[in-house]
XYZ file of N, CA and C in Angstrom:
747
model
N 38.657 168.462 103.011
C 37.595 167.482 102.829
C 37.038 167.075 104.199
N 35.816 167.099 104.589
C 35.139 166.971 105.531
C 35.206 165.107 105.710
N 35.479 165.105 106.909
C 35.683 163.759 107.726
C 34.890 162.477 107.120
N 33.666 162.736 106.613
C 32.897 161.761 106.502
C 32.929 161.492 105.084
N 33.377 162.563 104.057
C 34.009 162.679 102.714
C 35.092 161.767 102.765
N 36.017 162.198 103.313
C 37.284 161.240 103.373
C 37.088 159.856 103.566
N 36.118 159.432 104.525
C 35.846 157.824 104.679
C 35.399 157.150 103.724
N 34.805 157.922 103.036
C 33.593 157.435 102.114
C 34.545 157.112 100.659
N 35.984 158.056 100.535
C 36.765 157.891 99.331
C 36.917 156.265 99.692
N 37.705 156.720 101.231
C 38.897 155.530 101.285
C 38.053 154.509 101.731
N 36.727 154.078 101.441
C 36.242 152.948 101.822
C 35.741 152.536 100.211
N 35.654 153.259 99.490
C 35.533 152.882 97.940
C 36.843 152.800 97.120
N 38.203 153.354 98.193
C 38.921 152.429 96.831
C 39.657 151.007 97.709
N 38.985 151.102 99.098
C 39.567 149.704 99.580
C 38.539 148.681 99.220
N 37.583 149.049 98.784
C 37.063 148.010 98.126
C 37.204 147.453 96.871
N 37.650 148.535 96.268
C 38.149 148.479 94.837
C 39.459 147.735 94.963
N 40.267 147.760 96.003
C 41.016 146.867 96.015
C 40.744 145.497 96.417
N 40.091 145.380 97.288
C 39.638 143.790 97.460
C 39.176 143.324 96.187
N 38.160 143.833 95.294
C 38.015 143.461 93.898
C 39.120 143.465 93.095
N 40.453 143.979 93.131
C 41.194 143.813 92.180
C 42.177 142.688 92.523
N 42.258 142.421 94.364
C 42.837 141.038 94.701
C 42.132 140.177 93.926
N 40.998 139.923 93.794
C 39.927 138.922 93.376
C 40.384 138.631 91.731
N 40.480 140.031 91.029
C 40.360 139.668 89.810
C 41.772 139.701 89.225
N 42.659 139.326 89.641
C 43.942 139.096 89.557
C 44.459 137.433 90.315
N 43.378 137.162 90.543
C 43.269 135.569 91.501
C 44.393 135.617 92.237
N 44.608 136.542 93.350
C 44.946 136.343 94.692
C 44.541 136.242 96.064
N 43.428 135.368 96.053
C 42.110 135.426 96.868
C 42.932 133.570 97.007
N 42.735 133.288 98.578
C 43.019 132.548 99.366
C 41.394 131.939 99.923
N 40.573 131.554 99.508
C 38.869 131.678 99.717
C 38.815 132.933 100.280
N 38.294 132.782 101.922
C 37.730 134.565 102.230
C 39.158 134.826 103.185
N 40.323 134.413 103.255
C 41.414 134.713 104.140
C 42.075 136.044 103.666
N 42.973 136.421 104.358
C 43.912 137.173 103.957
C 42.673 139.222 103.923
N 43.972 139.800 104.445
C 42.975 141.184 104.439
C 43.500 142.629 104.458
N 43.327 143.247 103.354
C 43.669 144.597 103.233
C 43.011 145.604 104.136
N 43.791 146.122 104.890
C 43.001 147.237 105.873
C 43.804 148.734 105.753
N 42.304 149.347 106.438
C 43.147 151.237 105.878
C 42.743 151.777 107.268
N 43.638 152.678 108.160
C 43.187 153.637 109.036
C 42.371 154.592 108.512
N 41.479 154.786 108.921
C 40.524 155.612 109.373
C 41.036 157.285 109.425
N 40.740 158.755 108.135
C 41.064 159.613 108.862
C 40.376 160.309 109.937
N 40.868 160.810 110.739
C 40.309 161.061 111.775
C 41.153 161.133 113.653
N 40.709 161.715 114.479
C 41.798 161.497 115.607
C 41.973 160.075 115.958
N 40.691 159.249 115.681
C 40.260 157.991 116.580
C 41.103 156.749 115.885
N 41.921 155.681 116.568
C 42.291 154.731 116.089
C 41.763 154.268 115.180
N 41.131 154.163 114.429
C 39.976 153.434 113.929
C 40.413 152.742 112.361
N 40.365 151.303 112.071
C 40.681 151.116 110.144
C 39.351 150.301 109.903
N 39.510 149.873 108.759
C 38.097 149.467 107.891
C 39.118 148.314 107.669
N 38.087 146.579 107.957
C 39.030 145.756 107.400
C 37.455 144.992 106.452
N 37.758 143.828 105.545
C 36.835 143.134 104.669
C 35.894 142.405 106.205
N 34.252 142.647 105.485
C 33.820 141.577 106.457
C 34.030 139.911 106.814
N 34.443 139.368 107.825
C 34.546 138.050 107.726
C 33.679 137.054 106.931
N 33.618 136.738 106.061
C 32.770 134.937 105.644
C 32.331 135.718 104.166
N 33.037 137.126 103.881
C 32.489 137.444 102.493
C 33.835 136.630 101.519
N 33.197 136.682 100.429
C 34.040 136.261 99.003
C 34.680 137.824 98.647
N 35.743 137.943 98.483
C 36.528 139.674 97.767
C 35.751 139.875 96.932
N 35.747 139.459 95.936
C 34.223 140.499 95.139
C 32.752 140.596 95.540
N 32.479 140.108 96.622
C 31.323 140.540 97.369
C 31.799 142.211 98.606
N 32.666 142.506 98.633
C 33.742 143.188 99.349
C 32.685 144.777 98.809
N 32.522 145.617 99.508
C 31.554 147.023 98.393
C 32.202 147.711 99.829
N 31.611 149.256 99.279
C 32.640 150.177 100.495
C 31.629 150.215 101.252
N 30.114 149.686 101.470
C 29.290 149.934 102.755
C 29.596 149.048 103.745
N 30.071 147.556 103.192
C 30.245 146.602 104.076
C 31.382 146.460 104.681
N 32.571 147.659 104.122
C 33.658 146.984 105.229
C 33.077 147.553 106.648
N 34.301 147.036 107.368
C 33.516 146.923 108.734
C 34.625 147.809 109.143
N 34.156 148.653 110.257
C 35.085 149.409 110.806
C 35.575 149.278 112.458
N 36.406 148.862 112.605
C 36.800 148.856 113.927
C 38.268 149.117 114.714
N 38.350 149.259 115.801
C 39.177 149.372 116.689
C 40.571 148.694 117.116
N 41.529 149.677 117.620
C 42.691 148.492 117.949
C 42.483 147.378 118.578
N 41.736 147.370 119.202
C 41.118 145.822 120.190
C 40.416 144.824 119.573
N 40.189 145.173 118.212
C 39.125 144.321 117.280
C 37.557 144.388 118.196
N 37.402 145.500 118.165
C 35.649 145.790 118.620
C 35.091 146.632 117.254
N 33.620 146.512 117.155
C 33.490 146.717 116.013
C 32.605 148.086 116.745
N 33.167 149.599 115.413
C 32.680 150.824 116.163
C 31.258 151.230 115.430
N 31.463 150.703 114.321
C 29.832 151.326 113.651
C 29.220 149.448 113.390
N 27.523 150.137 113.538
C 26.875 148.525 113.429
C 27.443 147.755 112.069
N 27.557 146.634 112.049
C 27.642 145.963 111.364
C 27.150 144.278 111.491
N 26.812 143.782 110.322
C 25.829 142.301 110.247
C 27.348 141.446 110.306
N 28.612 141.657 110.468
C 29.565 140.492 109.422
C 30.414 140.848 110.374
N 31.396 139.615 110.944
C 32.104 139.357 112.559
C 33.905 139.724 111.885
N 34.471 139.734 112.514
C 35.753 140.018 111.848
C 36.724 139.223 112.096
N 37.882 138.676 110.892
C 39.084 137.498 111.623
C 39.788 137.889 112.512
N 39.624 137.497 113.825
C 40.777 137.674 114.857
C 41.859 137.865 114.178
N 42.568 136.933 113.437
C 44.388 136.438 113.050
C 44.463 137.809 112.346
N 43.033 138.221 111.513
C 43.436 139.580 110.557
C 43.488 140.689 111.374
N 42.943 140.912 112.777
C 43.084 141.905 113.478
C 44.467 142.003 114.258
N 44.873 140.993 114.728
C 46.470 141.083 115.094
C 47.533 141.084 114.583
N 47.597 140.841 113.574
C 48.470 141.477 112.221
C 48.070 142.381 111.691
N 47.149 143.171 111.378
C 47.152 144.439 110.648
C 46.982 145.814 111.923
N 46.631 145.229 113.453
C 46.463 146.489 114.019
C 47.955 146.812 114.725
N 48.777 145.762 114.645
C 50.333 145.748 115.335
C 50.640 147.033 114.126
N 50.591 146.898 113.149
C 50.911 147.929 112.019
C 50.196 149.822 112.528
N 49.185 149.036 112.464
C 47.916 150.175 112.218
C 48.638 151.466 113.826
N 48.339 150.210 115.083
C 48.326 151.196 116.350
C 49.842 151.789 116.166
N 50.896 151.711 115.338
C 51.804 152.473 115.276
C 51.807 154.074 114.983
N 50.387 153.752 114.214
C 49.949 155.304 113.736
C 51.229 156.041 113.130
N 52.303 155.441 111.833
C 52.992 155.969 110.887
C 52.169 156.491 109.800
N 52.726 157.564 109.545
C 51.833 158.097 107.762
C 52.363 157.337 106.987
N 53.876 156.263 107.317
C 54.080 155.588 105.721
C 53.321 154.298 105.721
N 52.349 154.091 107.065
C 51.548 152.747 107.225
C 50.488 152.562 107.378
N 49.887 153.605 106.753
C 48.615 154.051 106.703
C 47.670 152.824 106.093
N 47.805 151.897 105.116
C 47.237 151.090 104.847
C 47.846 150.031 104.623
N 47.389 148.457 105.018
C 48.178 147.508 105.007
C 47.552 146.503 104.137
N 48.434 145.827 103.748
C 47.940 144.428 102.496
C 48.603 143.164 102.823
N 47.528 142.134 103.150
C 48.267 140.709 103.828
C 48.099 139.861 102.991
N 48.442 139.075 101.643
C 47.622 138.134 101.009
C 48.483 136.611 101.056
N 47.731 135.521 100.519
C 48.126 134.470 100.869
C 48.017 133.847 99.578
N 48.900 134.423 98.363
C 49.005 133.812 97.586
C 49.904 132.374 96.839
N 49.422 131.718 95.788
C 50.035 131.121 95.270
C 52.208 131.295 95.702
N 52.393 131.929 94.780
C 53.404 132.621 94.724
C 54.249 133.256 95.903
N 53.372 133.844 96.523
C 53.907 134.441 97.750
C 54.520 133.551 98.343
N 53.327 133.089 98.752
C 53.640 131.324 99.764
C 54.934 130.689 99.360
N 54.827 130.689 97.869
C 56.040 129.684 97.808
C 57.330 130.470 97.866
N 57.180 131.845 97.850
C 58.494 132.280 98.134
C 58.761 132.421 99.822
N 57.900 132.445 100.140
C 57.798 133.028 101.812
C 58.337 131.202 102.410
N 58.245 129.881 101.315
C 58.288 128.693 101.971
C 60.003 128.269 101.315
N 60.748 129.176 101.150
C 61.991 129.202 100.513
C 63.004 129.555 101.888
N 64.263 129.168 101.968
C 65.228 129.994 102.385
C 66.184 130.522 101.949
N 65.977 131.316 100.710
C 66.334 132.345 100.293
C 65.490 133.472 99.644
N 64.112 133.346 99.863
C 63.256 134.069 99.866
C 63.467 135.077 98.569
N 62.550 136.342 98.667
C 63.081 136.785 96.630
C 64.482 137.581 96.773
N 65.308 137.056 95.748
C 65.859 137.458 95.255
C 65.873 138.277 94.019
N 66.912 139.239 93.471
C 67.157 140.219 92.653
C 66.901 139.831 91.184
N 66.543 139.091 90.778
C 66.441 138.387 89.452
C 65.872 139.167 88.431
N 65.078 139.993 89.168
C 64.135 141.275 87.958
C 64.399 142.393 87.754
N 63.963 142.977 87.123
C 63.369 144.610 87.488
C 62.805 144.916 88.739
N 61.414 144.300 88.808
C 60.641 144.367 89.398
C 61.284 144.310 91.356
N 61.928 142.858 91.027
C 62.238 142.499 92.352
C 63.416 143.509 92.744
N 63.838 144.524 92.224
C 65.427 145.284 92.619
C 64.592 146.373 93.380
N 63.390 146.702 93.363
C 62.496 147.729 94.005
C 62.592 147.517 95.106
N 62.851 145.905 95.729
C 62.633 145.333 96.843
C 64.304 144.961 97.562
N 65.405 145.426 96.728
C 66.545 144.857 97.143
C 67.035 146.078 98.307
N 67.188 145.381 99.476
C 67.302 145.316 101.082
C 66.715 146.552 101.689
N 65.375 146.272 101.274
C 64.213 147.095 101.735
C 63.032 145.907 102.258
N 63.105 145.088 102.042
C 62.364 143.356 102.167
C 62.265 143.025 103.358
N 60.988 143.456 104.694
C 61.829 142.974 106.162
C 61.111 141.270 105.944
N 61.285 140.729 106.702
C 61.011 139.444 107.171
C 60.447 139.114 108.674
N 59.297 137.995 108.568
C 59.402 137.673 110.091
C 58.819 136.202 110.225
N 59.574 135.828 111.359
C 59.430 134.103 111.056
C 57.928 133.535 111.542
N 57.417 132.727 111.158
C 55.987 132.035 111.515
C 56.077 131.672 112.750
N 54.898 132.379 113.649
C 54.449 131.716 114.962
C 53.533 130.941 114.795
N 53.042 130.517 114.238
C 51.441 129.963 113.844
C 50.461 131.123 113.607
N 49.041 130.956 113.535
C 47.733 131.406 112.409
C 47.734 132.973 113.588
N 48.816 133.858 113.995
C 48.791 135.402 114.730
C 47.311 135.614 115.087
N 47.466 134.470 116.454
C 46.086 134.476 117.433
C 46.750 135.739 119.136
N 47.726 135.330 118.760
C 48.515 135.476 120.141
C 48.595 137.413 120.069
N 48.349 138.060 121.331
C 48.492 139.639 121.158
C 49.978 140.040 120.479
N 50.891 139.319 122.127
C 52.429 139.407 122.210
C 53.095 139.709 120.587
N 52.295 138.862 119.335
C 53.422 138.449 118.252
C 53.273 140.103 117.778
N 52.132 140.637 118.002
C 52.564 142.477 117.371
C 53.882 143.347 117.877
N 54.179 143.174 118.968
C 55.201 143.848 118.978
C 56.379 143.323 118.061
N 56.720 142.224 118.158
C 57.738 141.793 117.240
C 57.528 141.566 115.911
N 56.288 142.084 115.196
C 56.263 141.933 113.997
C 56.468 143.476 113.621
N 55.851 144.257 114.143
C 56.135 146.076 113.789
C 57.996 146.231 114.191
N 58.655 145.476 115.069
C 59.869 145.580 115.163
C 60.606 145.011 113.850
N 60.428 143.653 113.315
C 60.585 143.505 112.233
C 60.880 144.157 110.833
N 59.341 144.896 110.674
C 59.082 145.068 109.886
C 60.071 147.081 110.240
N 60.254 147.603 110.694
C 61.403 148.566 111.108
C 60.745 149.836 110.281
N 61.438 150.264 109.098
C 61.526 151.045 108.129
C 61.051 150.815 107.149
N 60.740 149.547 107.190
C 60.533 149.273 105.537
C 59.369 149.233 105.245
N 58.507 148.758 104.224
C 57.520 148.620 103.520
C 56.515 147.676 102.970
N 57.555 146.422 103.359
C 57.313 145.464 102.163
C 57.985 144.819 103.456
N 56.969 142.975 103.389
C 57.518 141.636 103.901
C 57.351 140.529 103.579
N 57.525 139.481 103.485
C 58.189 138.554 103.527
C 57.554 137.719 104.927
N 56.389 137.053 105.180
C 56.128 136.332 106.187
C 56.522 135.055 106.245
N 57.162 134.752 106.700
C 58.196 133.215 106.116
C 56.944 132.305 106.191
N 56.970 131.469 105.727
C 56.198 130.287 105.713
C 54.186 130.431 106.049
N 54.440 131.957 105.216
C 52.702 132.074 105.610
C 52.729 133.065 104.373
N 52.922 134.289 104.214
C 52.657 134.974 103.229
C 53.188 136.186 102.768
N 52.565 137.512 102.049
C 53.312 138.934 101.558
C 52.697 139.779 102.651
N 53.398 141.014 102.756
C 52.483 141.914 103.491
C 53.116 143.280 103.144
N 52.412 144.161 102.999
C 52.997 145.617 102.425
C 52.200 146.171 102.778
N 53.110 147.675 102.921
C 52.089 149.006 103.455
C 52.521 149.976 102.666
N 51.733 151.044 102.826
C 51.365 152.376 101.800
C 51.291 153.567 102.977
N 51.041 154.467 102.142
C 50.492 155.892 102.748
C 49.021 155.986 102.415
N 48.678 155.508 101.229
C 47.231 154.890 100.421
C 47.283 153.726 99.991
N 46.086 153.762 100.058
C 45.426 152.588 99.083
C 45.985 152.468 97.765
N 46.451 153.185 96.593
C 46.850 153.720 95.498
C 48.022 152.623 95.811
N 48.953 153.529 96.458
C 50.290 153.287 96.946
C 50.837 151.837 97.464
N 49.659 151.307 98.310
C 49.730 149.797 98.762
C 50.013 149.144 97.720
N 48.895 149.129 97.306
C 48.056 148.334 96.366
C 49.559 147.901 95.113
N 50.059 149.389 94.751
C 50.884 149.076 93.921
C 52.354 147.937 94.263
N 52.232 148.448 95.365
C 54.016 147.751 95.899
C 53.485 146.057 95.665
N 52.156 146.280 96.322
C 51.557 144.182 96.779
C 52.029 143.910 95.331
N 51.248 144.819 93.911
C 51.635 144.358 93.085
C 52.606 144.022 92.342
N 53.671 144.982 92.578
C 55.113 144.666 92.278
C 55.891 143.800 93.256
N 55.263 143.283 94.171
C 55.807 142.258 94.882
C 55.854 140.920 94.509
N 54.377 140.403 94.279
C 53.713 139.840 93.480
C 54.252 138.987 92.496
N 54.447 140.051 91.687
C 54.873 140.068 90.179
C 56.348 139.312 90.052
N 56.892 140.127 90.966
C 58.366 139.413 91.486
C 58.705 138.333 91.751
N 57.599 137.657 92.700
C 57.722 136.445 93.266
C 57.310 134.804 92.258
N 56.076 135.488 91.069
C 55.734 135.130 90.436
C 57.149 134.907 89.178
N 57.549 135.817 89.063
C 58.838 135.777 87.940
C 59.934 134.879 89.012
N 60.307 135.189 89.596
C 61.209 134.362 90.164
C 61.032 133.061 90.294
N 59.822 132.568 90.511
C 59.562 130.943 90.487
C 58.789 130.484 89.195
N 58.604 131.327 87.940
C 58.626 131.244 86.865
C 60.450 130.245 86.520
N 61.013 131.531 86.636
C 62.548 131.253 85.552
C 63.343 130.377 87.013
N 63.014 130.392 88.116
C 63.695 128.826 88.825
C 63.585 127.522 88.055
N 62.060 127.456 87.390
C 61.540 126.665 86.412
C 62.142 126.164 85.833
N 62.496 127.211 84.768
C 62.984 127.204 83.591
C 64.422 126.844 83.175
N 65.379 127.410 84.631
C 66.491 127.108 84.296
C 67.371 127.639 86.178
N 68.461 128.231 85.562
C 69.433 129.095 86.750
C 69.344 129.796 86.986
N 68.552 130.783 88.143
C 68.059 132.094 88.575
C 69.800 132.950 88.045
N 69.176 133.597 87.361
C 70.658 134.885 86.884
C 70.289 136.062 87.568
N 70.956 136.094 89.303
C 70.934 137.141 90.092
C 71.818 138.744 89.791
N 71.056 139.617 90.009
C 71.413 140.944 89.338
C 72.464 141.214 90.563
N 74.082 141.802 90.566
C 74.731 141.903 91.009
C 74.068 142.888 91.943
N 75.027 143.162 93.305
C 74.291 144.052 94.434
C 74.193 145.251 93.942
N 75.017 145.726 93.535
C 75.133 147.307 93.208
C 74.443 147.758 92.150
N 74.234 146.762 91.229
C 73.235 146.909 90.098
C 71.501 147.245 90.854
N 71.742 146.110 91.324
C 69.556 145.856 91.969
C 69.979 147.155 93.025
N 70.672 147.609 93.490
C 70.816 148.639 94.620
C 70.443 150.304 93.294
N 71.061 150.249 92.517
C 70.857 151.342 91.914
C 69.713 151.409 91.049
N 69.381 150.138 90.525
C 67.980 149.954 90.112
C 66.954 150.167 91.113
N 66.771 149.369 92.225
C 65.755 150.259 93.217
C 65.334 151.398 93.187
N 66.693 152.353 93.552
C 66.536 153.211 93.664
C 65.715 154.300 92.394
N 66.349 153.648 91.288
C 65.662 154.309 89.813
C 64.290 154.297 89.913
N 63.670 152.947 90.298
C 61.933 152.159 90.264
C 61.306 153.428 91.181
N 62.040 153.933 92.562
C 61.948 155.163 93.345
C 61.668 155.945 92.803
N 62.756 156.303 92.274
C 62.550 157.978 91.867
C 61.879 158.512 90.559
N 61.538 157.303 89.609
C 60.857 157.045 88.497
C 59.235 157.165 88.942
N 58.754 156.301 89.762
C 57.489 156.587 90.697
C 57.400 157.858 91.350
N 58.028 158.371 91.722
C 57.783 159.407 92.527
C 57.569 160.606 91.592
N 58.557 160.917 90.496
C 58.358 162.343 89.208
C 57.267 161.919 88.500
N 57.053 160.400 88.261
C 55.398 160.506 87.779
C 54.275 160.576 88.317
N 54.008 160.444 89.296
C 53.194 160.545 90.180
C 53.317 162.221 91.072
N 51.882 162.758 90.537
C 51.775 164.317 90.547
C 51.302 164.535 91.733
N 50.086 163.498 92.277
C 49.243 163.229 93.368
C 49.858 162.465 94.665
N 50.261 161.188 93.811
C 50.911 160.159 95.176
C 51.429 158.891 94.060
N 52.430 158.115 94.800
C 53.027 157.037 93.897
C 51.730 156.356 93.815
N 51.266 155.382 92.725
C 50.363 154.626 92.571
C 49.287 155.468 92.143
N 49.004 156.144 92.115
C 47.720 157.001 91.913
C 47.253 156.444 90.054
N 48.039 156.827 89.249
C 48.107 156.460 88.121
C 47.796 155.300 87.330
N 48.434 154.420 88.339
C 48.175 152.978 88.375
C 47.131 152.195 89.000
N 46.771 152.933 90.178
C 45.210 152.546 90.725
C 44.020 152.899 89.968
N 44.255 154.668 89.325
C 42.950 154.808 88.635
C 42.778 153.862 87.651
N 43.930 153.687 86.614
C 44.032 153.092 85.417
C 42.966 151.650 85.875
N 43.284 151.048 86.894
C 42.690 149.717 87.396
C 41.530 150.132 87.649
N 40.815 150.864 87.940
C 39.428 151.153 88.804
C 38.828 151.669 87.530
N 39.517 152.283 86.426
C 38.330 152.320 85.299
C 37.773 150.874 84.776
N 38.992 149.819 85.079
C 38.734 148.586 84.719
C 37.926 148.123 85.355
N 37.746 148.359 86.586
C 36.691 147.881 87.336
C 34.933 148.269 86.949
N 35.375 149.659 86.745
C 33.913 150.246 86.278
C 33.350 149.503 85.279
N 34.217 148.907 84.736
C 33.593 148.979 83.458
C 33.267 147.138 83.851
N 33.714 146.555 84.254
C 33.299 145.050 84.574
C 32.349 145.023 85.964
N 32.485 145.840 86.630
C 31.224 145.538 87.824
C 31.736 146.507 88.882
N 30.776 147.845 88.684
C 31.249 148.861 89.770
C 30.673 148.881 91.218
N 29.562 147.664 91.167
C 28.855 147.347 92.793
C 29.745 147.385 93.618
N 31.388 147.766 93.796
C 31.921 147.654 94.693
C 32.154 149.137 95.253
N 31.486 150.030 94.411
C 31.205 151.420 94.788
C 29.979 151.425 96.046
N 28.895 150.517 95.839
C 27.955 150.857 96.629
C 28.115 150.524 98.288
């Protein structure tokens, strides 16, 4: 697929994801920001324009720019500093398993990220995440360059975080792939402070959520012919078509 083919996918389904943050109400007003590297030799990712609403989000307007937060093709719409130093500490690592990153500042998140014991094993869902979960503690609103190195150290091997006292953050190989983990993260965090609610969190023994993980793994991976998530992203993006596909244009 020719270079400018490839941008043009992955800038229509990162928009399709900013619309599906939106329509799943995990939209923080215009904060919080999913970004994708760029294929190509050049550093380069696509993040949401600053001061838009997520469903105003379409694949012409993300904005594309640089590890330095300079913007490489014209654009009308300025970009969040805080979102450029958290997603390019990821990005300038240039891993294929971090190819795209997801920062949101949800309900839920928050309140697990404002816990000290942060999610626990209580689900299905959440055993995907059992001691694969990195963590990293709040410096304030990641104005500062310095905090990238110690957040890509953090974050090590894994996939999936845990921003203590600020928010979620997960990475992919795709968009597909992101998209899915944010959501099973999500989902987790949401169930867990559901049934705190309700009663006595009934934690899934270690070896149990350890072998369950691993199942949620390898269950994703034999269904998925293309890439994990693939299945699960299209399924969502017909939904989209069919309620408002302007995020194609």
């Amino acid at each position: 697929m020719a270079p400018d083919q490839a941008e043009r996918m992955l800038r229509v389904q990162l928009a399709a994801a900013y619309r599906l943050v939106d329509h799943f109400g995990w939209t923080e007003l215009i904060y919080g920001h999913l970004t994708a590297r760029v294929p190509g030799p050049e550093p380069h990712f696509l993040i949401n324009p600053y001061g838009l609403n997520y469903d105003e989000v379409t694949a012409s307007n993300l904005v594309k720019i640089d590890l330095d937060g300079n913007v490489v093709d014209d654009s009308n719409y300025p970009v969040n500093y805080a979102g450029f130093v958290i997603h390019s500490a990821i990005h300038m690592a240039n891993s294929a398993e971090h190819k795209v990153v997801m920062h949101t500042h949800t309900r839920a998140g928050m309140a697990i990220a404002a816990t000290e014991e942060g999610l626990k094993p209580v689900s299905m869902g959440s055993t995907g995440f059992f001691e694969r979960l990195a963590t990293h503690d709040y410096e304030g609103p990641s104005l500062e360059l310095d905090e990238r190195e110690r957040l890509l150290a953090h974050l090590g091997d894994n996939k999936a975080m845990i921003l203590w006292n600020h928010g979620l953050l997960v990475t992919g190989r795709s968009v597909p792939e992101a998209f899915l983990r944010l959501y099973r993260l999500e989902r987790a965090c949401q169930v867990q402070l559901d049934a705190a609610a309700a009663g006595t969190l009934r934690v899934i023994p270690d070896d149990i959520a350890r072998k369950s993980g691993q199942g949620i793994d390898a269950f994703s991976a034999k269904e998925s012919q293309n890439g994990v998530g693939d299945l699960e992203f299209a399924a969502l993006v017909r939904k989209l078509d069919r309620i408002d596909p302007s995020y194609r244009h």
